Coordinates of C-alpha atoms in Angstrom, one line a residue:
Chain A
M1 CA 59.7 115.9 -93.7
N2 CA 59.6 112.2 -92.8
P3 CA 56.3 110.3 -94.3
I4 CA 55.1 109.8 -90.7
G5 CA 55.1 113.6 -90.2
R6 CA 53.1 114.1 -93.0
F7 CA 50.7 111.4 -92.4
L8 CA 50.4 113.2 -88.7
S9 CA 50.1 116.6 -90.0
G10 CA 46.9 115.5 -92.5
G11 CA 48.8 115.0 -95.8
R12 CA 48.2 112.1 -97.7
P13 CA 48.5 108.5 -96.6
P14 CA 52.5 107.4 -97.2
A15 CA 53.0 104.4 -99.9
L16 CA 53.2 101.1 -97.5
P17 CA 56.9 101.3 -99.2
A18 CA 57.8 104.5 -96.8
L19 CA 56.2 102.6 -94.1
L20 CA 58.0 99.3 -93.8
P21 CA 61.1 100.9 -91.7
V22 CA 59.0 102.0 -89.3
L23 CA 57.0 98.8 -89.4
L24 CA 60.6 97.2 -89.1
L25 CA 61.3 99.1 -86.0
L26 CA 57.9 98.4 -84.5
A27 CA 58.4 95.1 -84.7
L28 CA 61.1 94.6 -83.0
L29 CA 60.4 97.4 -80.7
V30 CA 57.1 95.8 -79.3
P31 CA 58.5 92.6 -78.1
A32 CA 61.6 94.4 -76.4
A33 CA 58.9 96.5 -74.5
A34 CA 57.4 93.6 -73.4
A35 CA 60.1 92.1 -72.7
L36 CA 61.2 94.8 -70.7
R37 CA 57.8 94.8 -68.8
A38 CA 58.6 91.3 -67.9
Q39 CA 61.9 92.0 -66.7
S40 CA 60.4 95.0 -64.4
Q41 CA 57.4 92.5 -63.2
A42 CA 60.0 90.0 -62.1
E43 CA 62.1 92.7 -60.4
R44 CA 59.2 94.0 -58.8
A45 CA 58.1 90.3 -57.6
L46 CA 61.4 90.2 -56.1
R47 CA 61.4 93.3 -54.3
G48 CA 57.7 92.4 -53.1
Q49 CA 58.6 89.0 -51.6
Y50 CA 60.5 91.1 -48.8
L51 CA 57.6 93.1 -48.0
F52 CA 55.0 90.1 -48.2
D53 CA 57.5 88.5 -45.0
A54 CA 57.6 92.1 -43.7
A55 CA 53.8 92.6 -44.0
G56 CA 53.2 89.2 -42.4
C57 CA 50.6 88.6 -45.3
F58 CA 51.3 84.5 -45.3
G59 CA 50.2 83.6 -42.1
C60 CA 46.8 85.0 -41.9
H61 CA 46.0 83.9 -45.6
T62 CA 47.2 80.0 -45.2
D63 CA 45.4 77.6 -43.3
E64 CA 48.9 76.0 -42.0
V65 CA 48.1 73.9 -39.3
H66 CA 45.3 72.0 -41.4
G67 CA 47.7 72.0 -44.0
G68 CA 45.9 74.7 -46.5
Q69 CA 47.4 75.3 -49.7
R70 CA 49.5 78.4 -49.9
L71 CA 47.8 81.9 -49.9
A72 CA 44.2 80.0 -50.7
G73 CA 42.7 81.0 -47.9
G74 CA 43.4 81.6 -44.2
R75 CA 43.1 79.5 -40.6
A76 CA 40.3 80.6 -38.5
L77 CA 41.0 84.1 -36.7
E78 CA 39.1 84.3 -33.6
T79 CA 37.9 87.8 -32.6
P80 CA 36.1 89.2 -30.1
F81 CA 33.6 90.1 -33.3
G82 CA 33.4 86.5 -33.8
T83 CA 35.3 84.1 -36.5
F84 CA 37.0 85.2 -39.7
Y85 CA 37.8 83.2 -42.8
P86 CA 40.9 85.4 -44.4
P87 CA 40.4 84.6 -48.5
N88 CA 42.1 83.2 -51.2
I89 CA 44.4 85.8 -52.8
T90 CA 46.3 83.4 -55.1
P91 CA 46.4 85.0 -58.8
D92 CA 43.2 82.4 -59.7
P93 CA 40.9 84.6 -61.7
I94 CA 37.9 82.9 -60.3
Y95 CA 38.3 82.5 -56.2
G96 CA 41.5 84.5 -56.0
I97 CA 43.0 87.9 -56.8
G98 CA 43.9 87.2 -60.2
N99 CA 41.4 89.7 -62.2
W100 CA 42.8 92.8 -60.0
S101 CA 43.9 95.2 -61.6
D102 CA 46.6 98.2 -60.4
A103 CA 44.0 100.4 -59.3
D104 CA 41.8 97.5 -57.1
F105 CA 44.6 96.2 -55.6
I106 CA 45.8 99.5 -54.1
R107 CA 42.3 100.7 -53.1
A108 CA 42.2 97.0 -51.2
L109 CA 45.4 97.9 -49.2
R110 CA 44.9 102.1 -49.3
H111 CA 40.6 102.2 -48.4
G112 CA 39.7 98.5 -47.4
V113 CA 38.0 98.6 -51.1
R114 CA 37.3 95.2 -52.5
A115 CA 37.4 95.2 -56.2
D116 CA 33.5 94.8 -56.6
G117 CA 33.7 97.7 -54.5
S118 CA 31.7 96.4 -50.9
P119 CA 33.8 97.2 -48.0
L120 CA 36.6 94.8 -45.9
F121 CA 36.7 94.5 -42.7
P122 CA 39.2 95.4 -40.5
A123 CA 40.5 92.0 -40.0
F124 CA 42.4 92.2 -42.9
P125 CA 44.8 94.9 -41.1
Y126 CA 44.1 97.7 -44.1
T127 CA 44.5 100.6 -41.1
S128 CA 48.5 99.8 -41.1
Y129 CA 48.8 99.1 -45.4
T130 CA 47.2 102.4 -45.9
L131 CA 50.1 103.6 -44.8
M132 CA 52.5 101.7 -47.4
D133 CA 53.2 103.7 -50.8
D134 CA 52.3 102.7 -54.0
G135 CA 55.5 101.8 -55.6
D136 CA 55.9 98.9 -52.8
I137 CA 52.1 98.1 -52.8
L138 CA 52.3 97.4 -56.7
D139 CA 55.5 95.2 -56.0
L140 CA 53.8 93.2 -53.0
K141 CA 51.2 92.5 -56.0
A142 CA 53.8 91.6 -58.7
Y143 CA 54.9 89.0 -56.2
L144 CA 51.5 87.8 -55.5
M145 CA 50.8 87.0 -59.2
A146 CA 53.9 85.2 -59.4
Q147 CA 52.3 82.5 -56.8
K148 CA 50.7 79.8 -57.7
P149 CA 47.1 80.1 -58.5
V150 CA 44.3 77.9 -56.5
A151 CA 41.1 77.5 -57.3
Q152 CA 39.6 77.0 -53.8
P153 CA 36.6 78.8 -52.7
N154 CA 36.1 81.3 -49.8
R155 CA 34.6 80.2 -46.8
P156 CA 32.0 83.0 -45.2
H157 CA 33.3 84.8 -41.9
E158 CA 30.7 83.9 -38.5
L159 CA 30.4 86.9 -37.2
K160 CA 28.4 88.4 -34.3
D161 CA 25.9 90.9 -35.5
P162 CA 25.9 93.7 -36.2
F163 CA 29.8 93.1 -36.7
G164 CA 28.6 91.0 -40.1
W165 CA 27.0 94.0 -41.6
R166 CA 29.4 95.5 -44.5
V167 CA 27.5 98.5 -44.6
L168 CA 28.5 99.5 -41.5
M169 CA 32.4 100.1 -42.5
P170 CA 32.6 103.0 -44.7
A171 CA 31.2 104.8 -41.2
W172 CA 33.7 103.0 -39.4
N173 CA 36.6 103.8 -41.5
L174 CA 35.5 107.4 -40.6
M175 CA 36.2 106.8 -37.4
Y176 CA 38.9 104.8 -37.3
L177 CA 40.9 105.2 -41.0
H178 CA 43.6 107.4 -41.4
V179 CA 44.5 106.8 -45.2
G180 CA 48.5 107.0 -46.3
P181 CA 51.1 107.0 -47.4
L182 CA 53.1 107.7 -44.3
D183 CA 54.6 110.8 -44.5
T184 CA 58.3 111.0 -43.9
N185 CA 59.3 113.1 -41.0
P186 CA 62.4 115.0 -42.0
R187 CA 63.4 116.2 -38.5
Q188 CA 64.2 112.5 -38.2
S189 CA 66.9 110.2 -39.5
A190 CA 66.4 107.7 -42.1
Q191 CA 66.6 104.9 -39.8
W192 CA 63.8 106.5 -37.7
N193 CA 61.8 106.5 -41.1
R194 CA 62.4 103.2 -42.1
G195 CA 61.8 101.7 -38.5
Q196 CA 58.5 103.9 -38.3
Y197 CA 57.5 102.2 -41.9
L198 CA 58.6 98.7 -41.0
V199 CA 56.6 99.2 -37.6
R200 CA 53.1 101.0 -38.6
A201 CA 53.0 100.0 -42.3
L202 CA 54.7 96.7 -42.9
G203 CA 54.7 95.1 -39.4
H204 CA 51.2 96.3 -38.1
C205 CA 53.1 95.4 -34.9
G206 CA 50.0 97.9 -33.5
E207 CA 47.1 96.2 -34.7
C208 CA 48.3 93.1 -31.5
H209 CA 50.4 95.8 -29.4
T210 CA 47.8 99.1 -29.4
P211 CA 44.8 98.6 -27.3
R212 CA 41.0 98.5 -29.2
D213 CA 38.1 100.3 -27.9
W214 CA 34.2 98.1 -28.0
L215 CA 34.4 98.9 -32.1
G216 CA 37.4 97.5 -32.6
G217 CA 39.6 100.8 -33.4
L218 CA 43.1 101.2 -32.2
D219 CA 43.0 103.6 -29.5
P220 CA 45.9 106.4 -31.0
H221 CA 46.6 107.4 -27.3
R222 CA 48.1 104.0 -26.4
A223 CA 49.8 103.1 -29.6
L224 CA 51.6 100.1 -28.8
A225 CA 50.9 100.4 -24.9
G226 CA 50.2 96.7 -24.9
I227 CA 46.7 94.9 -24.1
P228 CA 46.1 93.8 -21.1
A229 CA 45.2 89.6 -20.5
A230 CA 41.9 90.8 -19.0
D231 CA 41.2 92.4 -22.6
G232 CA 39.9 89.3 -23.8
G233 CA 41.4 88.4 -27.0
E234 CA 44.9 88.0 -26.9
A235 CA 47.3 89.9 -24.4
A236 CA 50.4 91.4 -25.6
P237 CA 53.0 93.3 -23.9
N238 CA 54.2 97.1 -24.1
L239 CA 56.4 97.7 -26.9
T240 CA 57.2 101.5 -25.5
P241 CA 60.2 102.5 -23.6
D242 CA 58.6 102.3 -20.3
P243 CA 61.1 101.2 -18.2
D244 CA 58.9 99.6 -15.5
T245 CA 56.1 98.1 -17.9
G246 CA 57.6 98.3 -21.5
L247 CA 61.0 98.1 -23.6
G248 CA 63.1 100.9 -21.4
R249 CA 65.5 98.5 -20.0
W250 CA 66.1 96.2 -23.0
S251 CA 69.0 96.9 -24.8
E252 CA 69.5 96.7 -29.0
A253 CA 70.9 94.1 -28.7
D254 CA 68.1 92.4 -26.8
L255 CA 65.6 93.2 -29.0
L256 CA 67.9 92.2 -32.1
L257 CA 67.7 89.1 -30.5
L258 CA 63.4 88.4 -30.1
L259 CA 62.9 90.0 -33.3
E260 CA 65.7 87.8 -34.9
M261 CA 64.4 84.2 -32.8
G262 CA 62.1 85.2 -30.0
L263 CA 64.5 84.7 -27.1
K264 CA 63.7 87.0 -24.4
P265 CA 66.4 88.5 -22.1
D266 CA 65.0 86.4 -19.3
G267 CA 65.5 83.7 -21.0
D268 CA 61.7 82.9 -22.0
V269 CA 60.9 82.1 -25.8
V270 CA 57.7 84.1 -27.1
G271 CA 54.9 82.0 -28.3
G272 CA 51.3 82.5 -29.1
S273 CA 51.1 84.4 -32.3
M274 CA 54.3 86.5 -31.8
A275 CA 55.9 83.3 -32.6
E276 CA 54.4 83.3 -35.8
V277 CA 55.5 86.9 -36.6
V278 CA 58.9 86.3 -35.5
R279 CA 59.3 83.0 -38.0
N280 CA 57.7 84.0 -40.8
T281 CA 58.2 87.8 -40.7
T282 CA 60.7 90.0 -38.0
S283 CA 63.5 87.2 -38.6
Q284 CA 63.1 87.6 -42.4
L285 CA 64.0 91.3 -42.2
T286 CA 67.3 92.3 -42.6
L287 CA 69.6 93.5 -39.6
A288 CA 69.6 96.9 -40.7
D289 CA 65.5 96.6 -40.6
R290 CA 65.7 95.1 -37.6
K291 CA 67.6 98.0 -35.9
A292 CA 65.4 100.3 -37.8
I293 CA 62.7 99.0 -35.6
F294 CA 64.9 99.1 -32.7
A295 CA 65.9 102.9 -32.9
Y296 CA 62.0 104.0 -33.6
L297 CA 60.8 101.7 -30.7
R298 CA 63.5 103.5 -28.6
S299 CA 61.8 107.1 -29.5
L300 CA 58.5 106.7 -29.0
P301 CA 57.1 108.4 -25.4
P302 CA 56.9 106.1 -22.9
L303 CA 53.4 104.9 -21.6
T304 CA 52.7 102.6 -18.8
A305 CA 51.1 99.2 -19.6
A306 CA 47.1 98.9 -19.1
G307 CA 47.3 102.2 -17.0
P308 CA 45.0 105.5 -17.1
T309 CA 45.1 107.1 -21.3
P310 CA 46.9 110.3 -20.7
P311 CA 44.9 113.2 -21.9
P312 CA 45.7 114.1 -25.8
Chain B
M1 CA 54.5 56.0 -12.9
A2 CA 57.3 57.9 -13.6
L3 CA 59.9 55.6 -14.7
P4 CA 58.1 53.1 -17.0
V5 CA 57.5 56.9 -18.9
M6 CA 60.6 57.8 -18.8
L7 CA 61.7 54.3 -20.1
A8 CA 59.1 54.5 -22.8
F9 CA 60.5 58.4 -23.7
G10 CA 64.1 57.0 -23.2
L11 CA 63.6 54.4 -26.2
G12 CA 62.2 57.4 -28.4
L13 CA 58.4 56.4 -27.8
W14 CA 56.5 59.1 -26.5
P15 CA 54.1 58.0 -23.8
G16 CA 50.0 58.4 -23.5
P17 CA 49.0 61.5 -20.9
V18 CA 48.6 60.7 -17.3
P19 CA 46.0 61.9 -15.2
A20 CA 46.9 64.8 -12.6
G21 CA 47.2 63.7 -8.5
D22 CA 46.8 67.5 -7.6
P23 CA 46.2 69.7 -11.2
T24 CA 47.3 73.1 -9.4
R25 CA 50.8 72.1 -8.2
A26 CA 51.4 70.0 -10.9
V27 CA 51.0 73.4 -13.0
A28 CA 53.4 75.5 -10.3
E29 CA 55.5 71.9 -11.0
R30 CA 56.2 72.4 -15.0
Q31 CA 55.9 76.1 -14.8
A32 CA 59.0 76.1 -11.8
E33 CA 61.2 73.4 -14.7
M34 CA 59.8 75.4 -17.5
D35 CA 61.5 78.2 -15.6
R36 CA 64.6 76.6 -15.0
M37 CA 65.5 76.4 -18.6
A38 CA 64.8 79.9 -19.2
E39 CA 67.2 80.3 -16.6
A40 CA 69.5 78.3 -18.8
M41 CA 68.1 79.7 -21.8
R42 CA 69.5 83.6 -20.1
V43 CA 72.8 82.2 -20.7
L44 CA 72.8 81.0 -24.0
G45 CA 70.9 84.2 -24.8
R46 CA 73.7 86.6 -23.2
F47 CA 76.1 83.7 -25.3
L48 CA 74.1 85.2 -28.5
K49 CA 74.3 88.7 -28.2
G50 CA 78.4 88.2 -27.6
E51 CA 78.5 89.0 -24.3
A52 CA 80.8 87.5 -22.7
V53 CA 80.4 83.8 -21.2
T54 CA 82.5 81.0 -20.0
A55 CA 82.4 77.2 -22.0
A56 CA 81.8 76.1 -18.5
E57 CA 78.8 78.3 -17.8
I58 CA 77.4 77.2 -21.3
A59 CA 78.1 73.7 -20.5
A60 CA 75.9 74.0 -17.4
G61 CA 73.0 75.6 -19.6
A62 CA 73.0 73.4 -22.1
G63 CA 73.2 70.4 -19.5
A64 CA 69.7 71.4 -17.9
I65 CA 68.1 72.2 -20.5
H66 CA 68.9 68.4 -21.7
R67 CA 67.9 66.9 -18.7
I68 CA 64.1 69.3 -18.3
A69 CA 63.7 68.2 -21.8
A70 CA 64.2 65.1 -21.2
G71 CA 61.7 64.8 -18.6
L72 CA 59.1 67.0 -20.2
A73 CA 57.2 63.6 -21.0
A74 CA 57.3 62.6 -17.2
G75 CA 53.9 63.5 -15.7
L76 CA 55.1 67.1 -16.3
F77 CA 51.6 67.4 -18.8
P78 CA 48.9 65.3 -17.2
E79 CA 45.7 65.5 -17.9
G80 CA 43.6 68.2 -16.7
T81 CA 46.1 71.2 -16.5
A82 CA 44.8 73.1 -19.4
I83 CA 44.3 77.2 -19.3
G84 CA 41.7 77.2 -16.5
V85 CA 43.5 75.3 -13.7
G86 CA 45.7 77.4 -11.4
N87 CA 47.5 80.2 -13.8
S88 CA 48.2 77.6 -16.5
A89 CA 49.5 78.6 -19.8
A90 CA 48.7 75.1 -21.3
R91 CA 46.6 74.7 -24.1
P92 CA 43.7 72.5 -24.0
E93 CA 45.1 71.2 -28.2
I94 CA 48.1 69.5 -25.9
W95 CA 46.1 66.8 -24.7
Q96 CA 44.0 66.6 -28.2
E97 CA 46.9 66.0 -30.3
W98 CA 49.2 64.5 -27.6
D99 CA 51.0 63.0 -30.6
L100 CA 51.7 66.1 -32.3
F101 CA 53.2 67.5 -29.0
G102 CA 54.6 64.9 -28.6
Q103 CA 57.2 65.8 -31.2
Y104 CA 58.0 69.3 -30.0
A105 CA 58.8 67.4 -27.0
T106 CA 61.3 65.4 -29.2
D107 CA 62.7 67.8 -31.1
L108 CA 63.6 69.5 -27.9
R109 CA 65.4 66.9 -26.9
A110 CA 67.0 66.5 -29.6
A111 CA 67.9 70.2 -29.9
A112 CA 69.6 69.6 -26.4
V113 CA 71.3 66.4 -26.6
R114 CA 72.6 67.9 -29.5
L115 CA 73.7 71.3 -28.1
A116 CA 75.2 69.4 -25.1
A117 CA 77.5 67.4 -27.1
V118 CA 78.9 70.6 -28.6
A119 CA 79.1 72.3 -25.5
A120 CA 80.8 69.8 -24.2
T121 CA 83.6 70.3 -27.1
G122 CA 84.4 73.4 -25.4
D123 CA 84.4 74.9 -28.7
V124 CA 82.5 78.1 -28.4
R125 CA 82.4 79.1 -32.0
A126 CA 80.5 76.1 -32.9
L127 CA 77.8 76.6 -30.3
R128 CA 76.1 79.2 -31.9
E129 CA 74.1 77.0 -34.7
P130 CA 72.9 74.5 -32.2
V131 CA 71.8 77.2 -29.7
V132 CA 69.4 78.8 -32.6
A133 CA 67.9 75.3 -33.2
V134 CA 66.9 74.8 -28.9
V135 CA 65.6 78.7 -29.0
R136 CA 63.0 77.8 -32.3
A137 CA 62.5 74.5 -30.7
C138 CA 61.0 76.0 -28.3
G139 CA 59.0 78.8 -29.3
A140 CA 57.4 76.3 -32.5
C141 CA 55.9 74.5 -29.2
H142 CA 55.5 77.9 -27.8
E143 CA 53.8 79.0 -30.7
L144 CA 50.9 76.1 -30.6
F145 CA 50.7 75.3 -27.4
R146 CA 51.1 77.8 -24.6
K147 CA 49.0 81.1 -24.1
K148 CA 49.0 83.8 -21.8
P149 CA 46.0 83.3 -19.4

């Protein structure tokens, strides 16, 4: 039995000389493990960068138009419920999320809960990000933690009552949050499943293209069927393959071109928030991922834009 | 009015906004010009998608965009034609941030000049990059200054 084994089994502690080779080995292994961890964090951050783009975190959390610092807090998000100011998500330990643990971060995206336990508002689209898997969420965190910390305090939201009452959020979540991650559909191809993940989890396309009810919940029967202009807020077109009001007549090349640079088949160029989505998100995706989005959207049941809600 | 404005623009200056004579008509005219640019873009889009397009068609499209882009300042966006007038989708920020708006118009014009120059050489393979630059110039302005009513 070696000295360590004897020590563990309750024998007399071994003399220091006997321990020396072990200590030496430890001295070699601990920095090696740290280096390995650092390396894996760097790898994670690299993967996280792609997810960061695909999930469009930049646009909301950076006040680009006013020259705000990267990720240090967003521009005003005007909604029917009031104005939200997305917080600082740089790794600053006081003003940002530098002190958040892995579990805190997963909980925020999966359940819409802050590190301090208070509920988040769904103006942060955790209702979509909840569908991400843990590995991707941690890659994303590694990327965020590798960004420059900025000591900038958050600006409070300006919300109408009762929409500014955080205590109501758990009830809202019971009604509208379908906790992920997203299940793979084994009857569909890998490309289709990737497309579903890009559209529903990362790209959160439904947050703008699916109509909401008066409490701000997404209407599951009208997923991606578009929002008519009359609804207040920003109108968004139907992404289902309905030939008259949706993308039914779009070829794969048509959609690829739109996702790459915003050019539509009729020669118009998208504006408003979709221009930003194209610039920050869909133009950054690989061609394979853009094709996966097409495959998924094309497979959806066609819905008529702004038509009556079909029975469930 | 239009001539001095165009002259100023030709010199690379961005003139101040002019008041609209008939705002509803001004909106309709401007949208018709935008639609003409889109018509030209449709050809360039077909080119980007790898469909058969002749060099002559591309040159015609580039020429149309160039001409309209150069005229953007010439009264296409008179004051008093923001969202609320007719079916205008022009955000009021256009007139609050007039110089910034002018930069986007100038960017499009510069991109269109380059596109027209490359198109004139007839070298279709060299066209992708200047076409993309024009699309980006359209999108950048629409992102900030156009809203679906």
